[in-house]
Coordinates of N, CA and C in Angstrom, one line a residue:
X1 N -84.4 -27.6 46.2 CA -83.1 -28.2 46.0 C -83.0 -28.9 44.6
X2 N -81.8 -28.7 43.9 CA -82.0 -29.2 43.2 C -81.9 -30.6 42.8
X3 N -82.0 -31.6 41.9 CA -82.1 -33.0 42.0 C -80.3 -32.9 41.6
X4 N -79.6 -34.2 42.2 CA -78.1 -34.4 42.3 C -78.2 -35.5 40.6
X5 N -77.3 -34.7 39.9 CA -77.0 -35.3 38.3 C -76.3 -36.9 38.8
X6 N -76.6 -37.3 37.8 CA -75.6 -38.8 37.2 C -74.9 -39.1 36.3
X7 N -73.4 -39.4 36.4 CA -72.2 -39.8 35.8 C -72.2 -41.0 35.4
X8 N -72.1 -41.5 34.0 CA -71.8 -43.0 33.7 C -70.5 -42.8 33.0
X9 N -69.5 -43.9 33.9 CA -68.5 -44.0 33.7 C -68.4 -45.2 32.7
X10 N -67.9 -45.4 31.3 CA -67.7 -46.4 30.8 C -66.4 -46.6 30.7
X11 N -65.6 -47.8 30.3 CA -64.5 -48.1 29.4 C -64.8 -49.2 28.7
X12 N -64.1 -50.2 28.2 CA -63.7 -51.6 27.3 C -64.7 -52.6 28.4
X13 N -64.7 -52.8 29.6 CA -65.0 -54.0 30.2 C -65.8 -53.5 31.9
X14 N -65.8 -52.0 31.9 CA -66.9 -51.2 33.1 C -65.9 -51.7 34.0
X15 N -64.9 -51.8 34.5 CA -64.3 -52.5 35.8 C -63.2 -51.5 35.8
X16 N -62.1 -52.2 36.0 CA -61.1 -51.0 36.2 C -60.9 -49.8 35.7
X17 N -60.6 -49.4 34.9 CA -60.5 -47.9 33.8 C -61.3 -47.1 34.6
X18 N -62.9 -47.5 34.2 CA -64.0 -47.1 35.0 C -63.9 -46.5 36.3
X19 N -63.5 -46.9 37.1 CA -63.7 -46.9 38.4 C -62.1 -46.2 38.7
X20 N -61.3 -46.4 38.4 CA -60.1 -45.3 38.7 C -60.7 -43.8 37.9
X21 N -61.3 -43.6 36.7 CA -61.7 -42.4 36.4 C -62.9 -42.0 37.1
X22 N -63.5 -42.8 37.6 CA -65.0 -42.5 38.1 C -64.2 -41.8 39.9
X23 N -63.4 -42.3 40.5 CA -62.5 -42.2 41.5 C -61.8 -40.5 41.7
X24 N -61.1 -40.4 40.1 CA -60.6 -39.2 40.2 C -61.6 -38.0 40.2
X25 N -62.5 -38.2 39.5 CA -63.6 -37.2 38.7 C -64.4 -36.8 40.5
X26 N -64.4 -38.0 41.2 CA -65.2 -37.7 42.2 C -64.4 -36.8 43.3
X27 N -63.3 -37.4 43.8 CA -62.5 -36.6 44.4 C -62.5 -35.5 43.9
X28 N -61.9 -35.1 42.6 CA -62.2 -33.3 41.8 C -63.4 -32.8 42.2
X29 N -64.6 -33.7 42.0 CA -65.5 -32.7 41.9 C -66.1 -32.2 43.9
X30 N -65.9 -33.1 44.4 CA -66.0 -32.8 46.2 C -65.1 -31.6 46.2
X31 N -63.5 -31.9 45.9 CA -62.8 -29.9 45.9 C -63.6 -29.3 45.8
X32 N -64.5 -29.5 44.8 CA -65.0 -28.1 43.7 C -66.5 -27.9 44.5
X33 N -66.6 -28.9 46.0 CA -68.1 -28.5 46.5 C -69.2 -29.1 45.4
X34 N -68.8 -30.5 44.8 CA -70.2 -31.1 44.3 C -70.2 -32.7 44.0
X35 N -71.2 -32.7 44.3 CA -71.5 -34.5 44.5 C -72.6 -34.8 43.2
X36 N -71.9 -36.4 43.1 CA -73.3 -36.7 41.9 C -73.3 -38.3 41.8
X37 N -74.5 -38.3 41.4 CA -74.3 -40.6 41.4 C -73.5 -40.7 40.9
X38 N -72.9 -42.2 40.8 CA -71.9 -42.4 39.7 C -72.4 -43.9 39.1
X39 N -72.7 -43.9 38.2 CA -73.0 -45.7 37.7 C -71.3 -45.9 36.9
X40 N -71.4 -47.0 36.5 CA -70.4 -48.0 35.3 C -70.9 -48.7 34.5
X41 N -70.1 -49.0 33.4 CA -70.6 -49.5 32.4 C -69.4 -49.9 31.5
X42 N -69.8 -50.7 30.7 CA -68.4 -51.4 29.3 C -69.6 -50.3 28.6
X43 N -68.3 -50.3 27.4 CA -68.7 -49.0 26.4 C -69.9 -49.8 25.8
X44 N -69.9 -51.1 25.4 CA -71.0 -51.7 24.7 C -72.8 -51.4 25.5
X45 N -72.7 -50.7 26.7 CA -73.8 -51.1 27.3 C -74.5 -49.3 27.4
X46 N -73.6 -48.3 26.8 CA -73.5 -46.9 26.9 C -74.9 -46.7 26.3
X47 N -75.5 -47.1 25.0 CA -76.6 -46.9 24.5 C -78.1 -47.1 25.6
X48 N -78.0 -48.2 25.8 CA -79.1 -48.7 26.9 C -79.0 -48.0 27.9
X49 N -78.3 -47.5 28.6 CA -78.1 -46.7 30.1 C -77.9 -45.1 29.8
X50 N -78.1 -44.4 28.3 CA -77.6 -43.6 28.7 C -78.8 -42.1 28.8
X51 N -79.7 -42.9 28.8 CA -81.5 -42.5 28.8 C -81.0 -42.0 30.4
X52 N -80.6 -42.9 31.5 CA -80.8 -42.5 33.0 C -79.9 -41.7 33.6
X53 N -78.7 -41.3 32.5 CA -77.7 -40.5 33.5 C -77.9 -38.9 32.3
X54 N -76.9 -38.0 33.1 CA -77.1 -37.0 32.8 C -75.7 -36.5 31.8
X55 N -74.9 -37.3 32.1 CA -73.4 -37.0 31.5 C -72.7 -38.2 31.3
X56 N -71.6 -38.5 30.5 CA -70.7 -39.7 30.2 C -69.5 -39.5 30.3
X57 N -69.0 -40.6 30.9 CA -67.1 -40.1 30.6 C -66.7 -41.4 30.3
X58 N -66.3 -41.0 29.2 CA -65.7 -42.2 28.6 C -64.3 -42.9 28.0
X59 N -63.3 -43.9 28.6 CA -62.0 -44.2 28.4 C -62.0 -44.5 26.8
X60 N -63.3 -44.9 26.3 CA -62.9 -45.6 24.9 C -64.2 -44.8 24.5
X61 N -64.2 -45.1 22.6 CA -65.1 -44.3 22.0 C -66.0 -45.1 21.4
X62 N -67.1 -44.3 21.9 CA -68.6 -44.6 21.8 C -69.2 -44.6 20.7
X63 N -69.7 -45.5 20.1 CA -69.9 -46.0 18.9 C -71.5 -45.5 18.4
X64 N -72.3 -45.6 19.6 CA -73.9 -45.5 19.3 C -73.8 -43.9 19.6
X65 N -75.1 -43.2 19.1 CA -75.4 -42.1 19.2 C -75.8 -41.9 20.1
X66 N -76.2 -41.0 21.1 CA -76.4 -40.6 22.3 C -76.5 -39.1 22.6
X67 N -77.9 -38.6 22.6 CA -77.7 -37.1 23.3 C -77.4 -36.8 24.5
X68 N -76.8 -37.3 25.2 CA -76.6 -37.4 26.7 C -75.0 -36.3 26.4
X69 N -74.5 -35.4 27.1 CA -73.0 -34.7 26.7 C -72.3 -36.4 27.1
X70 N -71.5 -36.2 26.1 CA -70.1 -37.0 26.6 C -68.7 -36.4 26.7
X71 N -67.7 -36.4 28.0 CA -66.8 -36.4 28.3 C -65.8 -37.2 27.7
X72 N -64.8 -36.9 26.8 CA -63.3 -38.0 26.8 C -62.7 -38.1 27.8
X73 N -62.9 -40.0 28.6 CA -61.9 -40.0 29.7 C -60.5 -40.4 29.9
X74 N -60.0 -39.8 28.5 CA -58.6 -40.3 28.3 C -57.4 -39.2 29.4
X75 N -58.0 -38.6 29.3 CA -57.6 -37.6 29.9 C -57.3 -37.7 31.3
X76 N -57.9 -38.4 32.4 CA -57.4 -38.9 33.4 C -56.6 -40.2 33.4
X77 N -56.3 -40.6 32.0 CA -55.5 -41.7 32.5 C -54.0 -40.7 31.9
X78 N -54.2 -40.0 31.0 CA -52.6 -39.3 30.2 C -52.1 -38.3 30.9
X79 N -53.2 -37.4 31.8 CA -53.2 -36.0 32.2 C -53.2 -34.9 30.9
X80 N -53.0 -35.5 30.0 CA -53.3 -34.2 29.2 C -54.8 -34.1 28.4
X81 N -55.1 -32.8 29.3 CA -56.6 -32.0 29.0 C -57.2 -32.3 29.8
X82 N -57.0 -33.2 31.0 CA -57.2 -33.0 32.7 C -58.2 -32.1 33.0
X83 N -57.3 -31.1 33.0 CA -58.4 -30.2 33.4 C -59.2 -29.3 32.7
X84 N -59.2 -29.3 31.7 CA -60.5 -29.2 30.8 C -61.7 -30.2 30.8
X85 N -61.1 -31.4 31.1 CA -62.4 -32.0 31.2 C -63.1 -32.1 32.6
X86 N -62.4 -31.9 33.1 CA -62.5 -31.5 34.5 C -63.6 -29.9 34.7
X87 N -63.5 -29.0 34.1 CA -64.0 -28.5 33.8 C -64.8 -27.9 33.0
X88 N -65.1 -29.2 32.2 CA -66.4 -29.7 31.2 C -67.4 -30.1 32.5
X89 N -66.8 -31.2 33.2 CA -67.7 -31.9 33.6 C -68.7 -31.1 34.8
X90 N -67.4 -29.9 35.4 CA -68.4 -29.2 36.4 C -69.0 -28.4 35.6
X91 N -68.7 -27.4 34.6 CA -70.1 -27.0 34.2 C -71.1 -27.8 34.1
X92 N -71.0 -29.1 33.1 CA -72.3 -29.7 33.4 C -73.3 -30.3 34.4
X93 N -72.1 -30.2 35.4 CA -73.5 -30.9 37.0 C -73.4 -29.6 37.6
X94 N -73.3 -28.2 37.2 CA -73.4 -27.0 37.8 C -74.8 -26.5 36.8
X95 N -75.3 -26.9 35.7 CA -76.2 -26.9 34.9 C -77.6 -27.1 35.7

């Protein structure tokens, strides 16, 4: 089986933003038949944590370098490109 990926959700302050996109992403991804951890984080903390997750989605822009794929989470707060990112994200926990 394979090991279940991890999402770190950042925005400005890891609290709200966060957790309403971390919210939608998860309900989408159960439709689509897939589960995965979810951590949080303020964008400032993205560099240190982003060694343990497998993907990012992020409300604001990430300043440090990071080979981790990053997601733009603007997208669930405007709806536009929704579901592209939506379907960024399942390819990568289908990976």
């Amino acid at each position: 089986m394979a090991r279940q990926k991890t999402i770190l959700f950042a925005c400005g302050t890891g609290v709200a933003t966060s957790t309403a996109v971390n919210v939608a992403v998860t309900e989408a991804m159960k439709a689509r038949g897939l589960t995965f951890n979810a951590m949080q984080c303020k964008a400032t903390e993205v560099a240190s944590m982003a060694d343990n997750v497998d993907l990012i989605v992020s409300t604001t822009p990430i300043s440090a370098s990071v080979t981790v794929p990053l997601v733009k989470g603007l997208a669930f707060l405007t709806g536009i490109g929704k579901d592209k990112a939506l379907d960024d994200i399942e390819a990568e926990l289908r990976k």
